[in-house]
Coordinates of C-alpha atoms in Angstrom, one line a residue:
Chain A
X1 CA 65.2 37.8 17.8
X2 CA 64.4 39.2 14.2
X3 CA 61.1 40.9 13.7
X4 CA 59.6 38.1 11.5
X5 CA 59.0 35.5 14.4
X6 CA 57.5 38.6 16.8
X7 CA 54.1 39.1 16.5
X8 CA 53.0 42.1 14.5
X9 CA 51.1 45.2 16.4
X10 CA 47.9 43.6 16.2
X11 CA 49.0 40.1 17.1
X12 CA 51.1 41.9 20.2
X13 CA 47.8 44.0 21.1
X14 CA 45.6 40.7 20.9
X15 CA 48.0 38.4 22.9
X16 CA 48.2 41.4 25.8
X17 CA 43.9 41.3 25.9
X18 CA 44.6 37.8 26.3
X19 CA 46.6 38.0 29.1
X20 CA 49.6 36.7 27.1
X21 CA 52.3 39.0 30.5
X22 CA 55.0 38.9 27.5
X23 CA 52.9 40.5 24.4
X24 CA 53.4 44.0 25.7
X25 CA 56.9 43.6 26.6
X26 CA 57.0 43.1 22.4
X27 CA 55.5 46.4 21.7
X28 CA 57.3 48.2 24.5
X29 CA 60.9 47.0 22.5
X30 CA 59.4 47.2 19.4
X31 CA 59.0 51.0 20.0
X32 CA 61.0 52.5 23.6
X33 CA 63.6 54.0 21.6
X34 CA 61.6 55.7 18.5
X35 CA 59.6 57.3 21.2
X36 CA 61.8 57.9 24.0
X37 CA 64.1 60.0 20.9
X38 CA 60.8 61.7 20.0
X39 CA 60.3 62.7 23.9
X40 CA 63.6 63.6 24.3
X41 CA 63.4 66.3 21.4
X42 CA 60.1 67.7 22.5
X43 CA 60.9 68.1 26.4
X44 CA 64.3 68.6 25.9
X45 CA 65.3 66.7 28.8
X46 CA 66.4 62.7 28.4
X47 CA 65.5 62.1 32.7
X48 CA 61.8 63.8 31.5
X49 CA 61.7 61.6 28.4
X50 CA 62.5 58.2 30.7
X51 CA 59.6 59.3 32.9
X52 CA 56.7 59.9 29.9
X53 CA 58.0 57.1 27.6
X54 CA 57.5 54.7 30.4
X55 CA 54.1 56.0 31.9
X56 CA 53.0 56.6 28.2
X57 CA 53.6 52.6 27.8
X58 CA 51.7 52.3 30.8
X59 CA 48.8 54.2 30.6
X60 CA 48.2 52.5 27.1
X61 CA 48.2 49.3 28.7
X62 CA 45.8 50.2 30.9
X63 CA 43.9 51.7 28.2
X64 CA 44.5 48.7 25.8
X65 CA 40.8 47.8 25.9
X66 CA 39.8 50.8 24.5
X67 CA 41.8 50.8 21.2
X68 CA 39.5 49.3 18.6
X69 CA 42.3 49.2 15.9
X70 CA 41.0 51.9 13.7
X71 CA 44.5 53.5 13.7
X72 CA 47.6 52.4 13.8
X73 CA 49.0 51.0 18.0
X74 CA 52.1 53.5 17.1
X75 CA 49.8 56.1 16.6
X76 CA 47.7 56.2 19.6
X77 CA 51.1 55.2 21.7
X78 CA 52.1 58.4 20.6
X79 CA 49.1 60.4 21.0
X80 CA 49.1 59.0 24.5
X81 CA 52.6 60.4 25.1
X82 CA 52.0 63.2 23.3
X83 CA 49.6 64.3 25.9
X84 CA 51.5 63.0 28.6
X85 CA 54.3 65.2 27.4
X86 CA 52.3 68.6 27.3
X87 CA 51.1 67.3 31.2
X88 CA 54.6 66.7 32.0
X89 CA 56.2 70.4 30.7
X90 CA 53.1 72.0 32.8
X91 CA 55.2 70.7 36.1
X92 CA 58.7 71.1 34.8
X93 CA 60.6 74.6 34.6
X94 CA 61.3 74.4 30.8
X95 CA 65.4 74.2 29.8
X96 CA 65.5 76.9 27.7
X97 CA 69.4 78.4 27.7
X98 CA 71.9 76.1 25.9
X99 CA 74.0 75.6 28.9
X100 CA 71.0 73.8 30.4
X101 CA 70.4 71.9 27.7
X102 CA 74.0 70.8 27.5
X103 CA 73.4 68.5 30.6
X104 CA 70.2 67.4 29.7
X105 CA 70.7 66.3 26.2
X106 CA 72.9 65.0 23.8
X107 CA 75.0 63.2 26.0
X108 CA 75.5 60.4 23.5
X109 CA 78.7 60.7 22.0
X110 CA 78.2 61.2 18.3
X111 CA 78.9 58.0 15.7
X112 CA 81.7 58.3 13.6
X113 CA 83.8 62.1 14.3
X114 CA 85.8 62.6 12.0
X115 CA 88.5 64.8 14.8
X116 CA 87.5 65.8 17.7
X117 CA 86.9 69.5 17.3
X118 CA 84.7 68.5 14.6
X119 CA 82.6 66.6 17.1
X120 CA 82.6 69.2 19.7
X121 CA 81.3 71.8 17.2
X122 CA 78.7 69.1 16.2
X123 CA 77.5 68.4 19.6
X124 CA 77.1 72.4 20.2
X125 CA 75.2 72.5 17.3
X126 CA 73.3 69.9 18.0
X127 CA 72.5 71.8 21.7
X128 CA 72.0 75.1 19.9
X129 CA 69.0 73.3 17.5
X130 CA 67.2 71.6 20.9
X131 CA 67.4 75.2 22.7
X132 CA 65.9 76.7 19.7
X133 CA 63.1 74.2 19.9
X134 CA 62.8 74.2 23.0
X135 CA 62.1 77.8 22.8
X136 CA 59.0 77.2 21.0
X137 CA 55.9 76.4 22.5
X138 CA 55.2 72.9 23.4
X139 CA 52.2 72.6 20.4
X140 CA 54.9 74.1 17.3
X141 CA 57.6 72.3 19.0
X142 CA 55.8 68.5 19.1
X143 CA 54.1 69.1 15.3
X144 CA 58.0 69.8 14.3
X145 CA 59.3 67.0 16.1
X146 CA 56.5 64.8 14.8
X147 CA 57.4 65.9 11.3
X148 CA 60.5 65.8 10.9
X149 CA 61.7 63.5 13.3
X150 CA 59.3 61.0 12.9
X151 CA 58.8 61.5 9.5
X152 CA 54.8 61.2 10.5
X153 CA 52.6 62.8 7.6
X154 CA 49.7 65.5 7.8
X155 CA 47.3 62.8 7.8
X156 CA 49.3 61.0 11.3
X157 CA 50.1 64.0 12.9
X158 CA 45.6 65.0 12.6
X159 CA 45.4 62.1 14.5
X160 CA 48.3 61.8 17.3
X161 CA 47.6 65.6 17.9
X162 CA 44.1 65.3 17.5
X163 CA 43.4 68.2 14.7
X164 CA 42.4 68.6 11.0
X165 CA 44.7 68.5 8.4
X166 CA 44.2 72.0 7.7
X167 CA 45.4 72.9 11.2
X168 CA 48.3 70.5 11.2
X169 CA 49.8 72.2 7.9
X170 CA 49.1 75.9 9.4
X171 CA 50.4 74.8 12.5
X172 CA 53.8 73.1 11.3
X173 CA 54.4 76.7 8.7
X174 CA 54.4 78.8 11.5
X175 CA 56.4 76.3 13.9
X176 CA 59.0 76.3 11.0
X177 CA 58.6 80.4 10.4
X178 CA 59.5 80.6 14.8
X179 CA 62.2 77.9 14.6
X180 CA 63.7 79.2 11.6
X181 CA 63.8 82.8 13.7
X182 CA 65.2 81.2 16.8
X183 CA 67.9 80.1 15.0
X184 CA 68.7 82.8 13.1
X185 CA 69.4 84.8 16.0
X186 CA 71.7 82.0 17.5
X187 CA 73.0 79.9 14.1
X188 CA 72.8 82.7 11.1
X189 CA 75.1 81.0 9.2
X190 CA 73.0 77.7 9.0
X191 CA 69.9 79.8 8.2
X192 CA 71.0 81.7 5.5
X193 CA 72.1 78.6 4.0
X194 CA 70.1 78.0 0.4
Chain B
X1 CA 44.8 94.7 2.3
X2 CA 43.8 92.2 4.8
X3 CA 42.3 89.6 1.8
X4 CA 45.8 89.9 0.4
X5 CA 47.6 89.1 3.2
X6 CA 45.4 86.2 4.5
X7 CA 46.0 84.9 0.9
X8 CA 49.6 85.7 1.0
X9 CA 49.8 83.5 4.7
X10 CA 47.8 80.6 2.9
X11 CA 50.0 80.7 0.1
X12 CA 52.9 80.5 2.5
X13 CA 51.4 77.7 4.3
X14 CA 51.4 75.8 0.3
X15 CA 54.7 76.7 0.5
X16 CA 55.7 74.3 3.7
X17 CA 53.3 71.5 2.5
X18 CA 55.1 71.5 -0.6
X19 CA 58.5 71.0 0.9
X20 CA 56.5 67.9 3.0
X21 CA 55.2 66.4 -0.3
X22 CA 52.1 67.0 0.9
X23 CA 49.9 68.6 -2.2
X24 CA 47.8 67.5 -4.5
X25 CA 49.0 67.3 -8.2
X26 CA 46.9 70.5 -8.5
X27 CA 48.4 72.3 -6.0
X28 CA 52.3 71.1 -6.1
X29 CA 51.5 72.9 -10.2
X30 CA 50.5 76.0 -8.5
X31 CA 53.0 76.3 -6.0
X32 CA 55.8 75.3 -8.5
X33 CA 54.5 78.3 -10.9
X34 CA 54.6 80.5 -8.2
X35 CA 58.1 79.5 -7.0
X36 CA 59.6 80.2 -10.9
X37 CA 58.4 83.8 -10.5
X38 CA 58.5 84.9 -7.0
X39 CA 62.5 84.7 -5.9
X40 CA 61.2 85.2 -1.8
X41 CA 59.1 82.5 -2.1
X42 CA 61.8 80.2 -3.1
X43 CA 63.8 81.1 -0.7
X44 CA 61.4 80.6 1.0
X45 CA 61.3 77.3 0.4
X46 CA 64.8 76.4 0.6
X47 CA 65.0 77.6 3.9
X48 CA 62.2 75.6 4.9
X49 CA 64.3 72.9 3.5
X50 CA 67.4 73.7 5.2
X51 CA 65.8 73.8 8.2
X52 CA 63.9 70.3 7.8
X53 CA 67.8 68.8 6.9
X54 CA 69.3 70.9 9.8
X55 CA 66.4 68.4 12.5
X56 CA 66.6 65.6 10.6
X57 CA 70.4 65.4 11.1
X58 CA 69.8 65.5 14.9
X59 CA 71.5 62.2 16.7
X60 CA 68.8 59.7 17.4
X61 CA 68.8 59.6 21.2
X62 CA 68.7 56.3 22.9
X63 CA 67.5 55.6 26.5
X64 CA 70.3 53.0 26.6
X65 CA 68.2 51.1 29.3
X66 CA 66.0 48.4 28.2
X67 CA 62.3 50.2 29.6
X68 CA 60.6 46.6 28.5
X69 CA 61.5 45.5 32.6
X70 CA 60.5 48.3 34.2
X71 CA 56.8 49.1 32.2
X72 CA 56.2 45.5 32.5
X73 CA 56.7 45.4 36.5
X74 CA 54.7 48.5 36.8
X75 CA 51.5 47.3 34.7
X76 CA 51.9 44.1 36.5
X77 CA 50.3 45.1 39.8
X78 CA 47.5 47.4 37.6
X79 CA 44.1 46.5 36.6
X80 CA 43.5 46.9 32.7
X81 CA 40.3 48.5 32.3
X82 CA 39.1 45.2 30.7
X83 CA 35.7 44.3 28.4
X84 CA 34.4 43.0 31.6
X85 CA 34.5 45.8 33.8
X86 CA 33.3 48.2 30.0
X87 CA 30.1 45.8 30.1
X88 CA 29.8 46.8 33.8
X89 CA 30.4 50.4 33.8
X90 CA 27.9 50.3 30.6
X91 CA 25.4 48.6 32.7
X92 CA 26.2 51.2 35.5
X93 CA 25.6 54.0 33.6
X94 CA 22.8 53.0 32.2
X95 CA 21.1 52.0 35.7
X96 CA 22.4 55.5 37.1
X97 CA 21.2 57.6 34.0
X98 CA 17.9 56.1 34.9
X99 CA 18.0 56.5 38.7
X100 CA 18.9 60.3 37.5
X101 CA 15.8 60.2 36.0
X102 CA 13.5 59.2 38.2
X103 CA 15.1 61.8 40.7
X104 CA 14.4 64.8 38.3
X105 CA 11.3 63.7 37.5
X106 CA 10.6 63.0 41.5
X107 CA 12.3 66.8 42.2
X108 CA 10.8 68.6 39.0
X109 CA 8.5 71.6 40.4
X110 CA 4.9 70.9 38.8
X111 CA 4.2 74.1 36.9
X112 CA 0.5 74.4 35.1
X113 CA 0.3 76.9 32.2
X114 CA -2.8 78.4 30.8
X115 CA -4.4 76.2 28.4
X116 CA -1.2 73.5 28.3
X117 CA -0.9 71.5 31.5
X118 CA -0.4 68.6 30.0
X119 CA 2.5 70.4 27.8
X120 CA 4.0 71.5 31.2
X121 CA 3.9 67.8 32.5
X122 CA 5.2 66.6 29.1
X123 CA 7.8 68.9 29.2
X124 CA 8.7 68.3 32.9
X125 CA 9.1 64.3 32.1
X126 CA 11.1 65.4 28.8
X127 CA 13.3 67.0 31.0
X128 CA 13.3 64.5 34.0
X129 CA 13.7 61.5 31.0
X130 CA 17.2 63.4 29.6
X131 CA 19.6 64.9 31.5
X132 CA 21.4 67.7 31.7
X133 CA 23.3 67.7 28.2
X134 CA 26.9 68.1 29.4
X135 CA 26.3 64.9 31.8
X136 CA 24.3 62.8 29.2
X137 CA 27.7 63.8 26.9
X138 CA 30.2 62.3 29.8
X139 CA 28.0 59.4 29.9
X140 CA 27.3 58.8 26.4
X141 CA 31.4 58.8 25.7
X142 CA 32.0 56.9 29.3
X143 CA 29.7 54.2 28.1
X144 CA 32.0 53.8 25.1
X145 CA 35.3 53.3 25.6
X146 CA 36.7 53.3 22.7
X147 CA 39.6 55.5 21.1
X148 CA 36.9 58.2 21.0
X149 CA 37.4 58.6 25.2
X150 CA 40.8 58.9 24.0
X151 CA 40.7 61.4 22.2
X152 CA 38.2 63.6 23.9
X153 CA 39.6 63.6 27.3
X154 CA 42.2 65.6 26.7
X155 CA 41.1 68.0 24.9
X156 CA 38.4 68.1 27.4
X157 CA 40.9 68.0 30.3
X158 CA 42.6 71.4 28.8
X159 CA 39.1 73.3 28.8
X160 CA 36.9 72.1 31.7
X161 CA 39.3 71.6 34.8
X162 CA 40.0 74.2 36.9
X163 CA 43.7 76.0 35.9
X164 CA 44.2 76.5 39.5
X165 CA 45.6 72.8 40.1
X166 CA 48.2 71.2 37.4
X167 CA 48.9 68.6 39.2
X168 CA 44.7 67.9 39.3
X169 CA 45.3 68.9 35.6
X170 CA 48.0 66.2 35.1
X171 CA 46.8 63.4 36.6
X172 CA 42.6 63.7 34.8
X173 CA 44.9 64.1 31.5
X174 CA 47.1 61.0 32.4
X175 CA 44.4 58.8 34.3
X176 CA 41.3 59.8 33.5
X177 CA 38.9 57.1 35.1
X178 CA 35.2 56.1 35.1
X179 CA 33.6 55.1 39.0
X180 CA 33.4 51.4 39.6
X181 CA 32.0 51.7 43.1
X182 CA 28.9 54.2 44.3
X183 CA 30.7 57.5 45.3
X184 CA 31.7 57.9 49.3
X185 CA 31.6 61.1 51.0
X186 CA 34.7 62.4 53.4
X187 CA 34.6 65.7 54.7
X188 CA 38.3 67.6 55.5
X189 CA 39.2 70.2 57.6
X190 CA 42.1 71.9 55.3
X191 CA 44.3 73.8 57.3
X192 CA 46.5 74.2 53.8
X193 CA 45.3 75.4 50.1
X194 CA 43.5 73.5 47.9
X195 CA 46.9 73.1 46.1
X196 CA 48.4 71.4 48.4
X197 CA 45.8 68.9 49.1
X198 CA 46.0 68.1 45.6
X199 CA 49.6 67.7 45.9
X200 CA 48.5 64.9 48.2
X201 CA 46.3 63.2 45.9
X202 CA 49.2 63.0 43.7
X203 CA 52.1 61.5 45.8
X204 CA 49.7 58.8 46.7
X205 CA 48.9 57.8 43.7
X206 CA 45.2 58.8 43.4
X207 CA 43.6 60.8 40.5
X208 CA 41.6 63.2 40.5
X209 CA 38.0 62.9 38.7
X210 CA 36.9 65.4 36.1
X211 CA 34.2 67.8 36.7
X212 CA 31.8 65.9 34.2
X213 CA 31.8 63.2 36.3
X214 CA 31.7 65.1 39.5
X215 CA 28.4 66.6 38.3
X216 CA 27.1 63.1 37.8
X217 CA 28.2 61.3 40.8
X218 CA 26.3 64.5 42.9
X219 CA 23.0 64.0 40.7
X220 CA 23.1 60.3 41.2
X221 CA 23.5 60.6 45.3
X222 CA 26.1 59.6 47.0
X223 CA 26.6 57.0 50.0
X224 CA 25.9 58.7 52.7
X225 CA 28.4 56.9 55.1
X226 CA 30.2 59.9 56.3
X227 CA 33.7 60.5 57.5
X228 CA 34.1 63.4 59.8
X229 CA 37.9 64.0 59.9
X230 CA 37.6 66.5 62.7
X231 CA 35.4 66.7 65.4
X232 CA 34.7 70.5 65.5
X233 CA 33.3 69.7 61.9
X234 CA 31.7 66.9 62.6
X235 CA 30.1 69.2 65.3
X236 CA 29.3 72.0 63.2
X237 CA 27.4 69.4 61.3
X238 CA 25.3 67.8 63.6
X239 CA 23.8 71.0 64.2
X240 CA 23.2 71.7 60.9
X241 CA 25.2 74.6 60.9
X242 CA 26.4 74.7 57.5
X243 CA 30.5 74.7 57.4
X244 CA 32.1 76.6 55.1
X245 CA 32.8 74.7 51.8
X246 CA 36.6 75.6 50.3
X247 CA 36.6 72.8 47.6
X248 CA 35.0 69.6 46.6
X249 CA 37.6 66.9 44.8
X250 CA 36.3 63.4 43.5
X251 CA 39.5 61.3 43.5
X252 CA 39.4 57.8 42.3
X253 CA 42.3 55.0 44.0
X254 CA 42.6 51.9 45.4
X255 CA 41.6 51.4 49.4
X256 CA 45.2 51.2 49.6
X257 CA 46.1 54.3 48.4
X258 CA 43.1 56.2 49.9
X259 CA 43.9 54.4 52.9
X260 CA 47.5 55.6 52.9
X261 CA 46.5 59.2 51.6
X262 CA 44.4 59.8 55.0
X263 CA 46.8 58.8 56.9
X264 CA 49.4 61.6 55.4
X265 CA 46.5 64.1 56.0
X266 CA 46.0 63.4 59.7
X267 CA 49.8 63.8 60.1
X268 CA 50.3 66.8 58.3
X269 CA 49.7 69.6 59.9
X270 CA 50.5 71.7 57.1
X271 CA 47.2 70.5 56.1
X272 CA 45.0 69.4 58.9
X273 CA 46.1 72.0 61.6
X274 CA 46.2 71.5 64.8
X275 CA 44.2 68.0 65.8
X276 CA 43.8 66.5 69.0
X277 CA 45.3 62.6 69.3
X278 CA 41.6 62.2 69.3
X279 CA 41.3 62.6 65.9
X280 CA 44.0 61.1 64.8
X281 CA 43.1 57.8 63.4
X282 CA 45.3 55.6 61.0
X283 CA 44.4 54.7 57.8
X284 CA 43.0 51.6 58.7
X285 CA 39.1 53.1 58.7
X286 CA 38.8 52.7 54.9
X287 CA 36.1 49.9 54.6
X288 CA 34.0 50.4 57.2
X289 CA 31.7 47.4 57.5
X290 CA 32.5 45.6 54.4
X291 CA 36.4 45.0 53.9
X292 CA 37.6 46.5 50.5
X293 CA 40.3 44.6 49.0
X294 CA 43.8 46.8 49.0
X295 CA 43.5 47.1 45.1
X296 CA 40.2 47.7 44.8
X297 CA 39.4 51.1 43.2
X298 CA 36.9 53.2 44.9
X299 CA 36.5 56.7 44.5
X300 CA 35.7 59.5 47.5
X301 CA 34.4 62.6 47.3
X302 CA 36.4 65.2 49.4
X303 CA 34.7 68.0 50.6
X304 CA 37.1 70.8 52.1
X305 CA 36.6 73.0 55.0
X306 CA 38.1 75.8 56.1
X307 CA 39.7 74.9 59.1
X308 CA 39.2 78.4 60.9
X309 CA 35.6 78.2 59.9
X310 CA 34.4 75.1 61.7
X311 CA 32.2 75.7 65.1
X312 CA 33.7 75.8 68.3
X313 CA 34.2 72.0 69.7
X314 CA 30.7 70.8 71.5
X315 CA 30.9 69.5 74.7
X316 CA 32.6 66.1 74.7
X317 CA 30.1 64.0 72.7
X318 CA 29.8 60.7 71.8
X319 CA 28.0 60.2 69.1
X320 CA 28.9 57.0 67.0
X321 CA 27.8 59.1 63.6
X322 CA 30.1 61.5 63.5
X323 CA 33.2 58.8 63.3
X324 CA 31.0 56.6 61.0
X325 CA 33.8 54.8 58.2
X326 CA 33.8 55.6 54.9
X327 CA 32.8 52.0 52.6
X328 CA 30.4 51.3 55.9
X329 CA 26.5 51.7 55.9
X330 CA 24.8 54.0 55.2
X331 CA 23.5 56.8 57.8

């Protein structure tokens, strides 16, 4: 089913007030895997990322009567798993060493290797990256995510983290300054790259 | 020294929104100037840049389950916070910021001062007519729900519950409710830590209540139907012997869920201690006179005891108000 005969966020948001049962299920396809890859790269775990990508879907509808439509339905989905995320790392021992992270992510197998050595090294780099992040704190490491994962501007990020602009750009420099240390210490080559 | 290097961190901090596209016209002219004569600020730059390519070529993960199924049978069986119940809770509020009211105004100590009693009264029925600020706040954003709630409650989460209890912690962040029922009071005898009794709250699906709203529910009154989960407490009561207080926790559920919560408690050990069969009573009690439906959210008010601090068991009594039902009339 192509995207122009499903209702748009509004529509979707409006049909589920209604009490339209299928109207959520729309928003929940339209957007389970942008955020469950978000949630994976922020709590470096994909079991961790099942668990807040479904109760974030939740707890917005249970919420749904309180979003008024001032910002985008993606946004607040995402501030509520945002929230939901920093909640969830609270309980969770944090996978910090790469060998950890090895089970826990990037189990996929990677599109279109060109040999298989190649891929392995990929897929170790690939680890490498989510251990450095997850090696920064929860706040630098969602504000990186945000940004360059979800492409989200300065402007998004204020309001799915809940800060001024101001913050959001002081916040993402020094997230970049710690990442950019992490993996210098594991990756120097990539670093150094210019 | 210090103005230079603040500048040189904001300067910095141009630096990254640049690489984002994220300056003005202004801005991207000053940075770009900058970047022409300063060589560590462009590499600077470029390894800002590396770095962005270095996440953005990370594999888009994919749950590879389709989550629509699953979200769909879980919000099935729960209530949506709906218009209906807003206009209710608004009503609610306002009926219980005015009952507030009338009890400070009731409670206020009369005080005359020389030359400006009626000042003192004025002042006294200011007071009585607003409440205390951080409760009129709660109330104020409880009576709109709207994105604001939203956005406040975590924020609010983080800096007013206690740091003792994540899970508590975890569940106001994730489920952060408003009372739909008058608050009911059980007392516990905790044999275990506060911890653990949250740890309960959790695995049966309740949540607990924030602070805020704590406050509020005590300065409204509560029911007064009490539950005495023990009878050495219920006996320390009864003579007005006050029993030591290790907690208080407003938790918001279904019947079925406080219902099934009690029931772990009185066969836990860990947690109640050592209990007679006597007090062991199912979780069947929730209700009292009136029957709640299984889904019908009510919220309870535990206050915690010591258990090695409750008074020696009276002589076999049997009072009916010391096993009066939580949800039943009020004593």
């Amino acid at each position: 089913m192509s995207d122009d005969v499903l209702p748009d966020d509004d529509q979707a948001v409006q049909d589920t007030l209604a009490g339209d049962p299928e109207a959520f299920g729309v928003l929940v396809e339209r957007y389970q895997d942008r955020l469950f890859n978000t949630l994976v790269r922020v709590l470096g775990s994909r079991e961790d990322a099942l668990d807040v990508v479904q109760d974030a879907f939740v707890q917005a509808f249970v919420k749904l009567d309180s979003f008024r439509g001032a910002a985008r339905f993606s946004t607040w989905l995402y501030r509520i798993a945002m929230n939901l995320a920093l909640s969830h790392r609270r309980r969770r021992r944090p996978v910090a060493s790469v060998d950890e992270t090895k089970t826990q992510v990037g189990e996929e197998p990677m599109d279109s290797q060109p040999s298989p050595e190649r891929g392995m090294i990929e897929r170790e780099r690939v680890e490498v990256v989510q251990a450095a992040l997850l090696k920064l704190g929860a706040e630098h490491r969602q504000i990186l995510v945000l940004r360059e994962m979800e492409g989200c501007s300065y402007e998004t990020m204020g309001k799915i983290l809940q800060l001024p602009v101001g913050t959001v750009r002081s916040r993402l420099f020094r997230a970049r300054l710690q990442l950019k240390a992490e993996l210098q210490a594991m990756l120097p080559d990539e670093v150094e790259r210019s | 020294m210090a103005d230079t290097q603040a500048n040189d961190a904001f300067d910095d901090e141009l630096l990254s929104a640049y690489v984002d596209g994220e300056l003005s016209g202004d801005q991207a002219a000053q940075v770009e100037q900058r970047l022409s004569v300063d060589p560590k600020a462009k590499q600077l730059v470029e390894e800002m840049r590396a770095l962005s390519d270095t996440l953005q070529a990370m594999p888009c993960e994919t749950a590879n389950k389709d989550l629509r199924e699953a979200v769909l049978q879980r919000t099935v069986t729960l209530p949506r916070e709906g218009r209906a119940t807003r206009g209710v809770r608004r009503w609610g509020w306002a009926a219980m910021a005015l009952a507030a009211g009338l009890l400070l105004m009731v409670f206020q100590p009369t005080e005359e001062r020389d030359g400006q009693p009626l000042a003192s009264v004025d002042a006294s029925r200011k007071e009585a007519a607003e409440p205390a600020p951080e409760w009129q706040a709660s109330m104020a954003a409880d009576a709109e729900v709207d994105e604001e709630m939203l956005e406040n409650e975590a924020t609010f989460a983080k800096t007013v519950l206690p740091e003792s209890s994540a899970a508590a912690v975890d569940m106001a962040e994730a489920a952060p409710t408003v009372p739909v029922v008058p608050i009911q009071e059980v007392h516990l005898v905790l044999a275990g830590g506060v911890a653990e009794f949250d740890k309960l709250l959790v695995s049966n699906g309740l949540v607990r209540v924030d602070r805020m709203q704590r406050k509020a529910a005590a300065q409204v009154g509560r029911a007064r139907s009490l539950r005495m989960e023990n009878r050495q407490l219920a006996a320390a009561m009864e003579s007005k012997r006050k029993a030591a207080v290790v907690g208080e926790v407003l938790a918001e559920g279904t019947a079925e869920q406080m219902r099934n919560m009690l029931f772990a408690y009185q066969t836990d050990q860990r947690l109640y201690g050592e209990v007679s069969d006597d007090d062991r009573e199912g979780g069947s009690v929730v209700g009292g006179a009136r029957k709640l439906e299984a889904m019908e959210r009510i919220q309870v008010l535990f206050i915690l005891h010591p258990a090695q601090q409750t008074a020696k068991p009276a002589a076999a009594s049997k009072k009916a108000r010391s096993r009066e039902k939580v949800g039943g009339k009020e004593g």
